[in-house]
Coordinates of C-alpha atoms and ligand atoms in Angstrom, one line a residue:
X1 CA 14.2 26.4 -25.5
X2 CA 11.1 24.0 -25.5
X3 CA 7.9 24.9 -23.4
X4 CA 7.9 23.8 -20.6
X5 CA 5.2 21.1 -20.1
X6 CA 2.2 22.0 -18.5
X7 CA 1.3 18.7 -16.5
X8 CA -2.2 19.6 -15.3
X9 CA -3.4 20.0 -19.1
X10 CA -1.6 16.4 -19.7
X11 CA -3.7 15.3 -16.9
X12 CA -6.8 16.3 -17.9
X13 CA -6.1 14.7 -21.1
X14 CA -4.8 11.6 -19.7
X15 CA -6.6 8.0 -20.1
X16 CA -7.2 5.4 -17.1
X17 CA -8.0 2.3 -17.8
X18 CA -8.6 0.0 -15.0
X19 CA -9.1 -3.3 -16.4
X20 CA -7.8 -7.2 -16.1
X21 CA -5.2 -8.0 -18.4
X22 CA -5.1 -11.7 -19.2
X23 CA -3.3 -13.4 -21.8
X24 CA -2.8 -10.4 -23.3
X25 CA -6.6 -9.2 -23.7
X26 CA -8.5 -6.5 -21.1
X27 CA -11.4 -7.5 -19.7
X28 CA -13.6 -6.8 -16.4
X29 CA -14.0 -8.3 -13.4
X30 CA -15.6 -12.0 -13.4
X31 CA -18.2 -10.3 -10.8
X32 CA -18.3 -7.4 -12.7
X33 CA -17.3 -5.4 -9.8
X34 CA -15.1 -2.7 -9.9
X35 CA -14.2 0.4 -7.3
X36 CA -13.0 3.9 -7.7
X37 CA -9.6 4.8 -7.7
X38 CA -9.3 8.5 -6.2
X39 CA -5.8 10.8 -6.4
X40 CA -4.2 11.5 -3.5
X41 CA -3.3 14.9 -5.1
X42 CA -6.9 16.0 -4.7
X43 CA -8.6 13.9 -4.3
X44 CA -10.4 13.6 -8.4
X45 CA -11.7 11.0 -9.4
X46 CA -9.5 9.0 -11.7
X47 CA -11.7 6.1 -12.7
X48 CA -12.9 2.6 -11.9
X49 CA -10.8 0.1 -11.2
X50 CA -11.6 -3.7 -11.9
X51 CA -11.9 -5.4 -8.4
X52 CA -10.2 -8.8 -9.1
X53 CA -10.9 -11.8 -7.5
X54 CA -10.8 -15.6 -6.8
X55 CA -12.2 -16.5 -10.4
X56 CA -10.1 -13.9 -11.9
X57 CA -6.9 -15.3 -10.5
X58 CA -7.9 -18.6 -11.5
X59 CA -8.0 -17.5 -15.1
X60 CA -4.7 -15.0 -14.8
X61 CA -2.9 -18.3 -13.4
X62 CA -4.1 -20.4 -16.2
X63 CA -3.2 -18.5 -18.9
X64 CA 0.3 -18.2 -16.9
X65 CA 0.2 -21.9 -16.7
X66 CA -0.6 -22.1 -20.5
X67 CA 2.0 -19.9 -21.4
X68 CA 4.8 -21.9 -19.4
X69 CA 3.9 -25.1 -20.1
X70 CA 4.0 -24.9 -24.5
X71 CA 7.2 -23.2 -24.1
X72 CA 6.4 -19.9 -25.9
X73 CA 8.5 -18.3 -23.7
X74 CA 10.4 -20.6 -21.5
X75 CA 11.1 -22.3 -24.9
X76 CA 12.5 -19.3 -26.6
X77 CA 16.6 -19.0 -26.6
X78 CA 18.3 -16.4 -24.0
X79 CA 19.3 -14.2 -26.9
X80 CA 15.5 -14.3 -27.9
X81 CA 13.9 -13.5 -24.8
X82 CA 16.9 -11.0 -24.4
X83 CA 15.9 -9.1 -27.6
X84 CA 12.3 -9.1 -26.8
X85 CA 12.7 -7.6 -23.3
X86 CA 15.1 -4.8 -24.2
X87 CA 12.1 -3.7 -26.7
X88 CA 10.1 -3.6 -23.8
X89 CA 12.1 -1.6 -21.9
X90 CA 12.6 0.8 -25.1
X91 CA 9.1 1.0 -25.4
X92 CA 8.7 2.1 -21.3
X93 CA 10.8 4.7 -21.7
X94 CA 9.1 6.0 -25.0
X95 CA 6.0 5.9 -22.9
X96 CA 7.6 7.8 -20.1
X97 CA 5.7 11.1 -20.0
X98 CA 2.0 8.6 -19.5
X99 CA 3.8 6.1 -17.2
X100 CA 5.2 9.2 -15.1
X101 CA 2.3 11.3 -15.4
X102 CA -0.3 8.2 -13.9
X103 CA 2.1 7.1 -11.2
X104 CA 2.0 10.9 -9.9
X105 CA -1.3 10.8 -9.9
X106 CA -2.1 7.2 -8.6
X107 CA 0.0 7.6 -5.7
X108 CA 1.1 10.8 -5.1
X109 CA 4.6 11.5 -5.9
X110 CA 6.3 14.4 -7.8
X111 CA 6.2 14.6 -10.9
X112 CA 9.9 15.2 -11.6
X113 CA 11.1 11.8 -9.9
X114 CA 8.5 10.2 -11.5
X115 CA 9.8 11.0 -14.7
X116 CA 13.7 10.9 -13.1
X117 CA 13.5 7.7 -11.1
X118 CA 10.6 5.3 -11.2
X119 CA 10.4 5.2 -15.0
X120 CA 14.1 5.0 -16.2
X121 CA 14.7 2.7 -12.7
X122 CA 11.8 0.4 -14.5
X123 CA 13.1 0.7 -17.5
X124 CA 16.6 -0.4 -16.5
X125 CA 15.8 -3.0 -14.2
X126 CA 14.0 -4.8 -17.4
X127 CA 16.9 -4.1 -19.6
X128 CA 19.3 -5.4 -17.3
X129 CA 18.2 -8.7 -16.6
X130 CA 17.6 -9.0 -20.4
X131 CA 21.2 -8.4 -20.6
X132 CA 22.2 -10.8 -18.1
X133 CA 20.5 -13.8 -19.0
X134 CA 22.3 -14.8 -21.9
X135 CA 25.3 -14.3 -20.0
X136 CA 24.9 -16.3 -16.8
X137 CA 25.7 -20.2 -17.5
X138 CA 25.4 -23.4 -15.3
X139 CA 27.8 -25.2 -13.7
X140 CA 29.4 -29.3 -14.3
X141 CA 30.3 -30.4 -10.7
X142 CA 33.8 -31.6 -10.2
X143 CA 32.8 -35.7 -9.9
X144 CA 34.8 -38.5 -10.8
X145 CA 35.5 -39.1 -14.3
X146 CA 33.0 -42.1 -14.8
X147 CA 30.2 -39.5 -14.7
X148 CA 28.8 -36.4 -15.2
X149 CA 26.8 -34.2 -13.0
X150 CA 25.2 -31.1 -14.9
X151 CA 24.0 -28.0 -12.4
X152 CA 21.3 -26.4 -14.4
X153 CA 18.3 -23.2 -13.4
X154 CA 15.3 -23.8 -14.2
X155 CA 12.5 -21.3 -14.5
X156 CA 10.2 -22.2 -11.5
X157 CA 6.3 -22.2 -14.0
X158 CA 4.1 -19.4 -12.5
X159 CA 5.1 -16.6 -9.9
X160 CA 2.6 -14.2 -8.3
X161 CA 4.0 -11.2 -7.8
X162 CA 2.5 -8.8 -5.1
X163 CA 3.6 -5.2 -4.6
X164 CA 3.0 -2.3 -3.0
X165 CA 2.4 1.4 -3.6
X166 CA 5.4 3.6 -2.6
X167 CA 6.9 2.7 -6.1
X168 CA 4.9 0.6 -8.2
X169 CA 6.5 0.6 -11.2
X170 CA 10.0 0.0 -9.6
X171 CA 8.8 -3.2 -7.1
X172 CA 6.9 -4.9 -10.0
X173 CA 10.4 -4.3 -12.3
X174 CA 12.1 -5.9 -9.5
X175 CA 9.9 -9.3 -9.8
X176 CA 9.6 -9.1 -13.4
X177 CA 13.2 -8.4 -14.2
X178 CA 14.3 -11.6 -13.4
X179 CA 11.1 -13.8 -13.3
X180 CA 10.4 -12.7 -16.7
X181 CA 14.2 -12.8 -17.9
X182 CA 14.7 -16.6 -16.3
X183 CA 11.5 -18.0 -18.3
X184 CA 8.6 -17.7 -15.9
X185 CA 5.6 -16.3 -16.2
X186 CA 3.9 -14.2 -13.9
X187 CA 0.7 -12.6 -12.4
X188 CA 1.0 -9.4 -10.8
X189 CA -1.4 -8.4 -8.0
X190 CA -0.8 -4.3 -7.6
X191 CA -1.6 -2.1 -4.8
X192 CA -5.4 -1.1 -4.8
X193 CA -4.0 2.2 -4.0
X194 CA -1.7 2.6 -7.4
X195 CA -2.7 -0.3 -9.7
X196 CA -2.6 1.8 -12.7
X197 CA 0.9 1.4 -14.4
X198 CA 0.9 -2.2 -13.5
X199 CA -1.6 -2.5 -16.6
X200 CA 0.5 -0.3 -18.7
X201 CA 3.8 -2.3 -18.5
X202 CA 1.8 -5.5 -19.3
X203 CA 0.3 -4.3 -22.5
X204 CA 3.8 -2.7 -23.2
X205 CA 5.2 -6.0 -22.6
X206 CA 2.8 -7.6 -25.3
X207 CA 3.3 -4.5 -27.5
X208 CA 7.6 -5.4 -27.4
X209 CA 6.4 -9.2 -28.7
X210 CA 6.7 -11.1 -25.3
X211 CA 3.8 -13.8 -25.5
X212 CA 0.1 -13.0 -24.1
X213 CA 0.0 -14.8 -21.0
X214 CA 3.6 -14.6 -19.7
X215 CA 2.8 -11.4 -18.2
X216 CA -1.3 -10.7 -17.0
X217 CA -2.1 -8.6 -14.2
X218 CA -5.2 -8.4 -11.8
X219 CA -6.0 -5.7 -10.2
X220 CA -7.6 -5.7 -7.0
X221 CA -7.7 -6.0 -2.9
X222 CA -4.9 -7.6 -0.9
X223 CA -7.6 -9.7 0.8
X224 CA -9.1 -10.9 -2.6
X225 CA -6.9 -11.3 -5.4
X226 CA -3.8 -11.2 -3.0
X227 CA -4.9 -13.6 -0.6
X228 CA -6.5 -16.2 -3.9
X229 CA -3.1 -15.5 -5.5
X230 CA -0.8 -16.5 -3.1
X231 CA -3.1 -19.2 -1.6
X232 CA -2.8 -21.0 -5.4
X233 CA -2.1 -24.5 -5.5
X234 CA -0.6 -23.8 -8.9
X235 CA 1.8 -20.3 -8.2
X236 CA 5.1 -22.1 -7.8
X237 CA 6.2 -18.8 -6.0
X238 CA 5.5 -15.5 -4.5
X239 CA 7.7 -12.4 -5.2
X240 CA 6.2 -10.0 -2.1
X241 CA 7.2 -6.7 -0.9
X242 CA 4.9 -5.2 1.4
X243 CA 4.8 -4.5 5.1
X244 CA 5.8 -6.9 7.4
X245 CA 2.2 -7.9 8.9
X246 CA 1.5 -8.6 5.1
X247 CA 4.6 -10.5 4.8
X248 CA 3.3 -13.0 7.8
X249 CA 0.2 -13.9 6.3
X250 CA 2.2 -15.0 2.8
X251 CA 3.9 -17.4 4.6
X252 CA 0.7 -18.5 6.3
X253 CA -1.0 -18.9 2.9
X254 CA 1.9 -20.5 1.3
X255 CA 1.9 -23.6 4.4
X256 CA -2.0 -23.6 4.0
X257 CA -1.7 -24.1 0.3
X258 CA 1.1 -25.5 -1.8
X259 CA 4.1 -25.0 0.0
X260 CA 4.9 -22.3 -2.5
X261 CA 8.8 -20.3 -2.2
X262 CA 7.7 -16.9 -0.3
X263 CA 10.2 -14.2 -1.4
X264 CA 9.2 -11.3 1.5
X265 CA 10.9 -8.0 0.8
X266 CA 9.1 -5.8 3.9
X267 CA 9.4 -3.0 6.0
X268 CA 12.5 -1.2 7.5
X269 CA 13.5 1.2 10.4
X270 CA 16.9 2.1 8.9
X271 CA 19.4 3.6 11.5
X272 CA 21.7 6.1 10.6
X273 CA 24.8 6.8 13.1
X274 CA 26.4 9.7 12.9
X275 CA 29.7 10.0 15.3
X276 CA 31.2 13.0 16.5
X277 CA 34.6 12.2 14.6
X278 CA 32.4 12.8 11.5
X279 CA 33.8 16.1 10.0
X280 CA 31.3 17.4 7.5
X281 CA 28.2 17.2 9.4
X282 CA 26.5 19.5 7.2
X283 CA 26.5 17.2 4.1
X284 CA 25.1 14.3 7.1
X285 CA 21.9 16.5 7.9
X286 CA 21.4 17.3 4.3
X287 CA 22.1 13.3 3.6
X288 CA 19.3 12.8 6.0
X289 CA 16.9 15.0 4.7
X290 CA 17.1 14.0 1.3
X291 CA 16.9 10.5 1.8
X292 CA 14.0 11.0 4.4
X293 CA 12.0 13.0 2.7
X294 CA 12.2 11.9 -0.8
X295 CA 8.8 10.3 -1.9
X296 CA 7.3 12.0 0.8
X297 CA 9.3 9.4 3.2
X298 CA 7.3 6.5 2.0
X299 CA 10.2 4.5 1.4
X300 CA 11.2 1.2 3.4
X301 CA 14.9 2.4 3.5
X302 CA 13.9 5.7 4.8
X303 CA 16.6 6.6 7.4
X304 CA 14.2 7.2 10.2
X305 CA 16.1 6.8 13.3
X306 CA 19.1 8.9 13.9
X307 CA 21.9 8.0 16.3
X308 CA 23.6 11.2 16.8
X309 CA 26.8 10.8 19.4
X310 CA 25.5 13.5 22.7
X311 CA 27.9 15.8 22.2
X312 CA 27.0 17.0 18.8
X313 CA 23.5 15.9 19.2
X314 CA 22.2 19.2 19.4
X315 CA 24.5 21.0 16.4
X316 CA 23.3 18.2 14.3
X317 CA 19.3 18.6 15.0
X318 CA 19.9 22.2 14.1
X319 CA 21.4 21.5 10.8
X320 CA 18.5 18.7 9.9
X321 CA 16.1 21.5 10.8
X322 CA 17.4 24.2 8.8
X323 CA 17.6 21.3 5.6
X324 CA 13.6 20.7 6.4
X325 CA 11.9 23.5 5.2
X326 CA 13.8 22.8 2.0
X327 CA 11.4 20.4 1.3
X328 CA 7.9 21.9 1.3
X329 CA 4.6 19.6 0.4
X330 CA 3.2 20.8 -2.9
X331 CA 1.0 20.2 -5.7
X332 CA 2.6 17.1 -7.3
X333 CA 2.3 17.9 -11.0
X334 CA 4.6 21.3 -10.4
X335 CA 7.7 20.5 -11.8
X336 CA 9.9 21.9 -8.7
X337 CA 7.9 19.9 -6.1
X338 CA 10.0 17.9 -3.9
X339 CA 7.6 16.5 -1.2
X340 CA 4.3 15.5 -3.2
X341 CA 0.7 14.1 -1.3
X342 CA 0.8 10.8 0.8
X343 CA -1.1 8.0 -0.6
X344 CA -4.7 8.6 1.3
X345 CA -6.5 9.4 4.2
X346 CA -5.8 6.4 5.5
X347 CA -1.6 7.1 5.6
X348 CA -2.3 10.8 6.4
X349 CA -4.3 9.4 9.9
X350 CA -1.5 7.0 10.8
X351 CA 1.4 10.1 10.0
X352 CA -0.2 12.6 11.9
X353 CA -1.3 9.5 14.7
X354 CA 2.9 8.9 15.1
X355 CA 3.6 12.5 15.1
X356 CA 0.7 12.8 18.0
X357 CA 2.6 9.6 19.9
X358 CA 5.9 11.2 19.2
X359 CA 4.2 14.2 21.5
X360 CA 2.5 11.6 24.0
X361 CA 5.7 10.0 24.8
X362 CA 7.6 13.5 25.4
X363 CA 9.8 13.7 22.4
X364 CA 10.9 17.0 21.2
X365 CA 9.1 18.6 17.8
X366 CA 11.6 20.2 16.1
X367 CA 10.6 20.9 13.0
X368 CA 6.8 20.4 11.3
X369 CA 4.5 17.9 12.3
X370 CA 1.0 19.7 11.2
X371 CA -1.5 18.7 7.9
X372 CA -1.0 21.2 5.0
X373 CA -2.9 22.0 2.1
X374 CA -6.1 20.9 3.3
X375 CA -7.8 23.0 0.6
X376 CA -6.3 21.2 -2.2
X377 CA -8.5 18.2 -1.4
X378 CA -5.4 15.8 -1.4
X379 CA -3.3 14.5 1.8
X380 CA 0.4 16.6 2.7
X381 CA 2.4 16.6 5.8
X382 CA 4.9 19.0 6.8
X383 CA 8.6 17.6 6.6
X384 CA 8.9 16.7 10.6
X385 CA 11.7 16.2 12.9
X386 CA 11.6 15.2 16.3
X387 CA 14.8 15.6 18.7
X388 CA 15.4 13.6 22.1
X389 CA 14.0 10.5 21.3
X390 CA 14.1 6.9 22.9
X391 CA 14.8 4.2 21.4
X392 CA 12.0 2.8 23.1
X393 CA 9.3 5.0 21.9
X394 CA 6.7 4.0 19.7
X395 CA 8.1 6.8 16.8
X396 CA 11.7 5.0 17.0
X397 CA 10.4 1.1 16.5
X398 CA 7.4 1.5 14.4
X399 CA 7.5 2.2 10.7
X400 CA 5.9 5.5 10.2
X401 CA 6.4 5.5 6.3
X402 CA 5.8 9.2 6.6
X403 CA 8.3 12.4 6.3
X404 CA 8.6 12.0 10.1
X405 CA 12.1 11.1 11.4
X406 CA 13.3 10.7 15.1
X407 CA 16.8 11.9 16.2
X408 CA 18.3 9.9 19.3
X409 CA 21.2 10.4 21.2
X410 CA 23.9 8.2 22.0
X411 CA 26.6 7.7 24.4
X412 CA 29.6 5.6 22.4
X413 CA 30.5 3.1 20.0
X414 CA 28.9 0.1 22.1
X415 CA 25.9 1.8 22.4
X416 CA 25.3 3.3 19.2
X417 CA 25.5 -0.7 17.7
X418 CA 23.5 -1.7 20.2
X419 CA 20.4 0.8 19.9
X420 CA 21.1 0.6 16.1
X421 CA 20.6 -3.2 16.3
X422 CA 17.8 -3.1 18.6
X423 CA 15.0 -3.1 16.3
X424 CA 12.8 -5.7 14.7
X425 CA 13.6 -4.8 11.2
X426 CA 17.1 -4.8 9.2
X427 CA 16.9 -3.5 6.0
X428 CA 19.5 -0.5 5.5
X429 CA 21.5 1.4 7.9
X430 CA 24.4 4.1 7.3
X431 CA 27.4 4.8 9.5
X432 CA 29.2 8.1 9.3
X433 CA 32.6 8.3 10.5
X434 CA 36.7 9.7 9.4
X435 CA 37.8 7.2 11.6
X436 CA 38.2 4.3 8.8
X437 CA 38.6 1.5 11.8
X438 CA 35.5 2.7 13.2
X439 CA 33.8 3.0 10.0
X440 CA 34.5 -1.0 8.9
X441 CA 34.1 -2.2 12.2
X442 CA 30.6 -0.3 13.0
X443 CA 29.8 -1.4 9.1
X444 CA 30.5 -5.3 10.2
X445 CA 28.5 -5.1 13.5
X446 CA 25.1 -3.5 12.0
X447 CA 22.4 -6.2 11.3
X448 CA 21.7 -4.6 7.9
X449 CA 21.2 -6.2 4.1
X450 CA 22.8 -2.9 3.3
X451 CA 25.3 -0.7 5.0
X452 CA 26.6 2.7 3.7
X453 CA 29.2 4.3 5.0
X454 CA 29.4 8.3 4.8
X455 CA 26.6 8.4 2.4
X456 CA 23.4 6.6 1.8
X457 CA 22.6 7.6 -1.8
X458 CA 24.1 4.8 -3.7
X459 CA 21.7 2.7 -5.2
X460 CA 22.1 0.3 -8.1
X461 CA 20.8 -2.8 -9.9
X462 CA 23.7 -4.7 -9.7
X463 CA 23.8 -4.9 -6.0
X464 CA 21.5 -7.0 -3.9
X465 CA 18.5 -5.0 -2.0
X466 CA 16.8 -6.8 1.2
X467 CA 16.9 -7.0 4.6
X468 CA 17.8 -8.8 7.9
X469 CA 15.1 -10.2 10.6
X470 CA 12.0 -8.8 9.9
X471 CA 12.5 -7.2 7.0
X472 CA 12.3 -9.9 4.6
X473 CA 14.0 -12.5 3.4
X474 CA 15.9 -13.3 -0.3
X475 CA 17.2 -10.4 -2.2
X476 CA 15.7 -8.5 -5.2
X477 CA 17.8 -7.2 -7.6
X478 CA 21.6 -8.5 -9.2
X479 CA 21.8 -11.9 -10.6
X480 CA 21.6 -12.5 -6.8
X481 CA 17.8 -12.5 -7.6
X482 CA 17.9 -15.2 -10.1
X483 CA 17.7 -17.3 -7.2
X484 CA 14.3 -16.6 -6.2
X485 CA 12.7 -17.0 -9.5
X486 CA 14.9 -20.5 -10.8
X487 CA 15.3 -24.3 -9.2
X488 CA 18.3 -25.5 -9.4
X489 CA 18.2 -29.2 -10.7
X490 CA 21.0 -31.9 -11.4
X491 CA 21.6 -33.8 -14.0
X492 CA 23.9 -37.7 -13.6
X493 CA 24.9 -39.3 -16.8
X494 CA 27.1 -42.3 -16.4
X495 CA 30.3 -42.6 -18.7
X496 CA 31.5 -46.2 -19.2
X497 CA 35.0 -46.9 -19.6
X498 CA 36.3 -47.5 -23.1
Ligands
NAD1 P1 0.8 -3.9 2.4 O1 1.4 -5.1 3.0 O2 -0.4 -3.3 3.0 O3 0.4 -4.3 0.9 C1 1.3 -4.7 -0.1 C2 0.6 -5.6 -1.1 O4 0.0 -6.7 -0.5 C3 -0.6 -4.8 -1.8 O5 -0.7 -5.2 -3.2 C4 -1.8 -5.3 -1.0 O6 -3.0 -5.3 -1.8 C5 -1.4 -6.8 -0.7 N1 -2.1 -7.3 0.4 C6 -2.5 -6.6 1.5 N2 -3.1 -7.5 2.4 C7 -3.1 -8.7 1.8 C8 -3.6 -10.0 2.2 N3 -4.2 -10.2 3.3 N4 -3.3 -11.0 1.3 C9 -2.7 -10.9 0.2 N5 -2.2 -9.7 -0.3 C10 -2.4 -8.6 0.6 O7 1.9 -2.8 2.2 P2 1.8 -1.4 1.6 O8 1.2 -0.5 2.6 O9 1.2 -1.5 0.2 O10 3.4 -1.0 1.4 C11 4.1 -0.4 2.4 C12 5.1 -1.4 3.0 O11 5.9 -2.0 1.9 C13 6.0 -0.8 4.0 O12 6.1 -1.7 5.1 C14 7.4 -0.8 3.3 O13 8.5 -0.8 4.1 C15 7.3 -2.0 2.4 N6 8.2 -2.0 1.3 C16 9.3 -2.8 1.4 C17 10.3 -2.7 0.3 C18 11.5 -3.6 0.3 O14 12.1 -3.8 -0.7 N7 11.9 -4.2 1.5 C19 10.1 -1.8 -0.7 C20 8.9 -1.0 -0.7 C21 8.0 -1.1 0.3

């Protein structure tokens, strides 16, 4: 058997480099500024981190420019760019154990899904569109025969992409997938709070043979290099996810600037209804709690309100709390962890705030709800539960983006749509039920981009991954996401009769 892989020692050993990557070279800051980058674990210092701004956007942008307009890329054949991409996903998953090991301790996560998700998800999500893009044609429309009218994609020039910490790796894969694939080039603005893998997949990207340029990265705040990013009169379009006051302000700077596409991929307050013709309630709680409290429940499709029908309201609530404890916070770089460090003080203040309004507003604490392993210097909260909640409390209509979930009881079918629906967001929402009529029609009525039914595991690149009302518009992920990243022109060519 191999020994087992001590991760703190691989830590200690590990290098950070928080640098600009443009056109394929590192560099600092233009202001020669830079900030540290602490780990949420506890709290050490990683390293400095370049803090990008205006000028270095400017120069990202123009060597994206560069690199679109002579064609080294957008120029190359499908088949060509399809090789070169598949290398680069090769090469992130050769690099797995760094890109795993610096994502863990950038943001927090364990180290297990690090190396089981967010890497091999990355990895696949660039081979995939590889894969696709010499597969997908264009279309002749069906004119009259003294004339042709070609229906063609074409790459768009230069996207921004801006993404947010929860999975870094992943939400950058999901803009660069197809942006990349479909000929464009693209500067990525990461989260401040885990900007260091963004770096790595760019020089992994140059080390696979994709151009300099087609790929450059600058790190740096969302109100610097994100706001002079997507208010850049020469970004043809911005590939966001992020919360949903973030998502505003991209479509404020894309009407103050160039008109730019704004692809916003935001927040969620998933709802998942549970009936009491549901059978198996068991595998429901556990459903719950392992969707909930994976990645410390810092996930936009965290299932975070729970319509339970009244009558097995309270079996249900003691199921979830016996699941809870199963997933203790711990030290991130163990390899059994399941519930790893939130991203900062910041996140820990606004958890433990909810789980104090929770209180306030007089819903029941089930389970949790208290700060743990204060001594390790880094930022974990207790798996929590709260039972008897109203739909109208602040826990059941804000994003918490915490392990903090909210089970509220409902009356019947009509009502159980209805608080499900009522909600600013739209982005997931499950539906458990043996009654197949109930299932489909309860499926049909939620305002959701996705619906599960009697499970909410499923995930996969081929399907589409967005949300209703406030939670975004467009869809990342499937060719479905070719969309954002392509314009769609016609060509007329007149045919003269013999
Ligand atoms: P955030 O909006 O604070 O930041 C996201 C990104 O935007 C970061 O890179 C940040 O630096 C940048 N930014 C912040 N302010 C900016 C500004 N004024 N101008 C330009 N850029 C700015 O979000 P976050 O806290 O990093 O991420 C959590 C949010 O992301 C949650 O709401 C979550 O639901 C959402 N999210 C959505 C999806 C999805 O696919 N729908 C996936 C993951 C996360």
């Amino acid at each position: 058997m191999p020994a087992a892989v001590n991760w703190h020692d691989r830590a200690a050993a590990l290098a950070f480099d928080g640098r600009i990557l443009i056109n394929g070279q590192r560099r600092s800051s233009a202001s020669g500024e830079s900030f540290d980058k602490h780990s949420p674990i506890d709290g050490r210092l990683l390293g400095a981190v370049a803090r990008g701004g205006a000028a270095d956007v400017d120069d990202a942008v123009a060597s994206a420019r560069a690199a679109f307009d002579d064609g080294r890329w957008a120029g190359k054949p499908p088949a060509v760019r399809k090789r070169l991409m598949l290398r680069w996903a090769d090469k992130i998953l050769a690099a797995k154990d760094e890109l795993a090991l610096l994502e863990t301790l950038d943001m927090g996560k364990p180290i297990q899904y690090s190396l089981a998700v967010d890497v091999p998800s990355a990895a696949r999500c660039i081979a995939w569109y590889a894969e696709a893009v010499d597969k997908v044609y264009d279309e002749i429309a069906p004119t009259g025969s003294n004339a042709l009218a070609l229906i063609v994609r074409e790459p768009m020039g230069v996207v921004g992409a801006i993404v947010p910490w929860n999975y870094p790796m992943i939400m950058a894969a999901w803009k660069l997938g197809p942006a990349i694939a479909a000929g464009n080039s693209v500067v990525l603005k990461p989260s401040e709070k885990s900007p260091y893998t963004a770096m790595r997949l760019a020089e992994l990207a140059v080390e696979a043979g994709i151009p300099p340029g087609v790929f450059n990265v600058v790190p740096g705040y969302g109100h610097e290099a994100g706001e002079a990013l997507a208010l850049h009169m020469d970004v043809d379009a911005i590939g966001f996810t992020g919360s949903t006051r973030t998502g505003r302000r991209m479509l404020e700077y894309s009407g103050r600037s160039n008109l730019k596409r704004v692809y916003n991929e935001l927040g969620g307050k998933s709802a998942f209804v549970v009936f009491d013709d549901f059978a198996d309630l068991g595998r429901a709680a556990r459903t719950v709690a392992g969707s909930m409290f994976f990645n410390q429940g810092e996930s936009c499709n965290a299932p975070s309100r729970i319509l339970v029908h009244g009558s097995i309201a309270d079996e249900f609530t003691a199921l979830l709390a016996a699941e809870t404890p199963k997933y203790p916070p711990g030290d991130p770089l163990e390899p059994g962890t399941e519930l790893g460090a939130l991203v900062d003080e910041t996140q820990l203040r606004t958890v433990l705030g909810y789980i104090q309004a929770g209180r306030d507003e007089g819903a029941q604490l089930v389970v949790g709800g208290r700060q743990v392993r204060q001594d390790s210097g880094g930022f974990y909260v207790e798996p929590t539960v709260f039972a008897g909640v109203a739909n109208g409390m602040k826990i059941a209509r804000e994003e918490i983006f915490g392990p903090v979930t909210a089970v509220i009881p409902f009356a019947d079918e009509a009502e159980a749509i209805r608080l499900a629906n009522n909600s600013s967001y739209g982005l997931q929402a499950s539906v458990w039920s043996d009654n197949i009529n109930r299932a489909h029609r309860v499926a049909r009525a939620l305002r959701a981009g996705t619906v599960h039914v009697n499970q909410y595991d499923e995930d996969d690149i081929t399907v589409p991954f967005g949300g209703y009302k406030q939670s975004g518009n467009g869809r990342d992920k499937s060719l479905h996401a070719f969309d954002k990243y392509t314009e769609l022109k016609t060509t007329w060519v007149r045919i003269d009769k013999a």
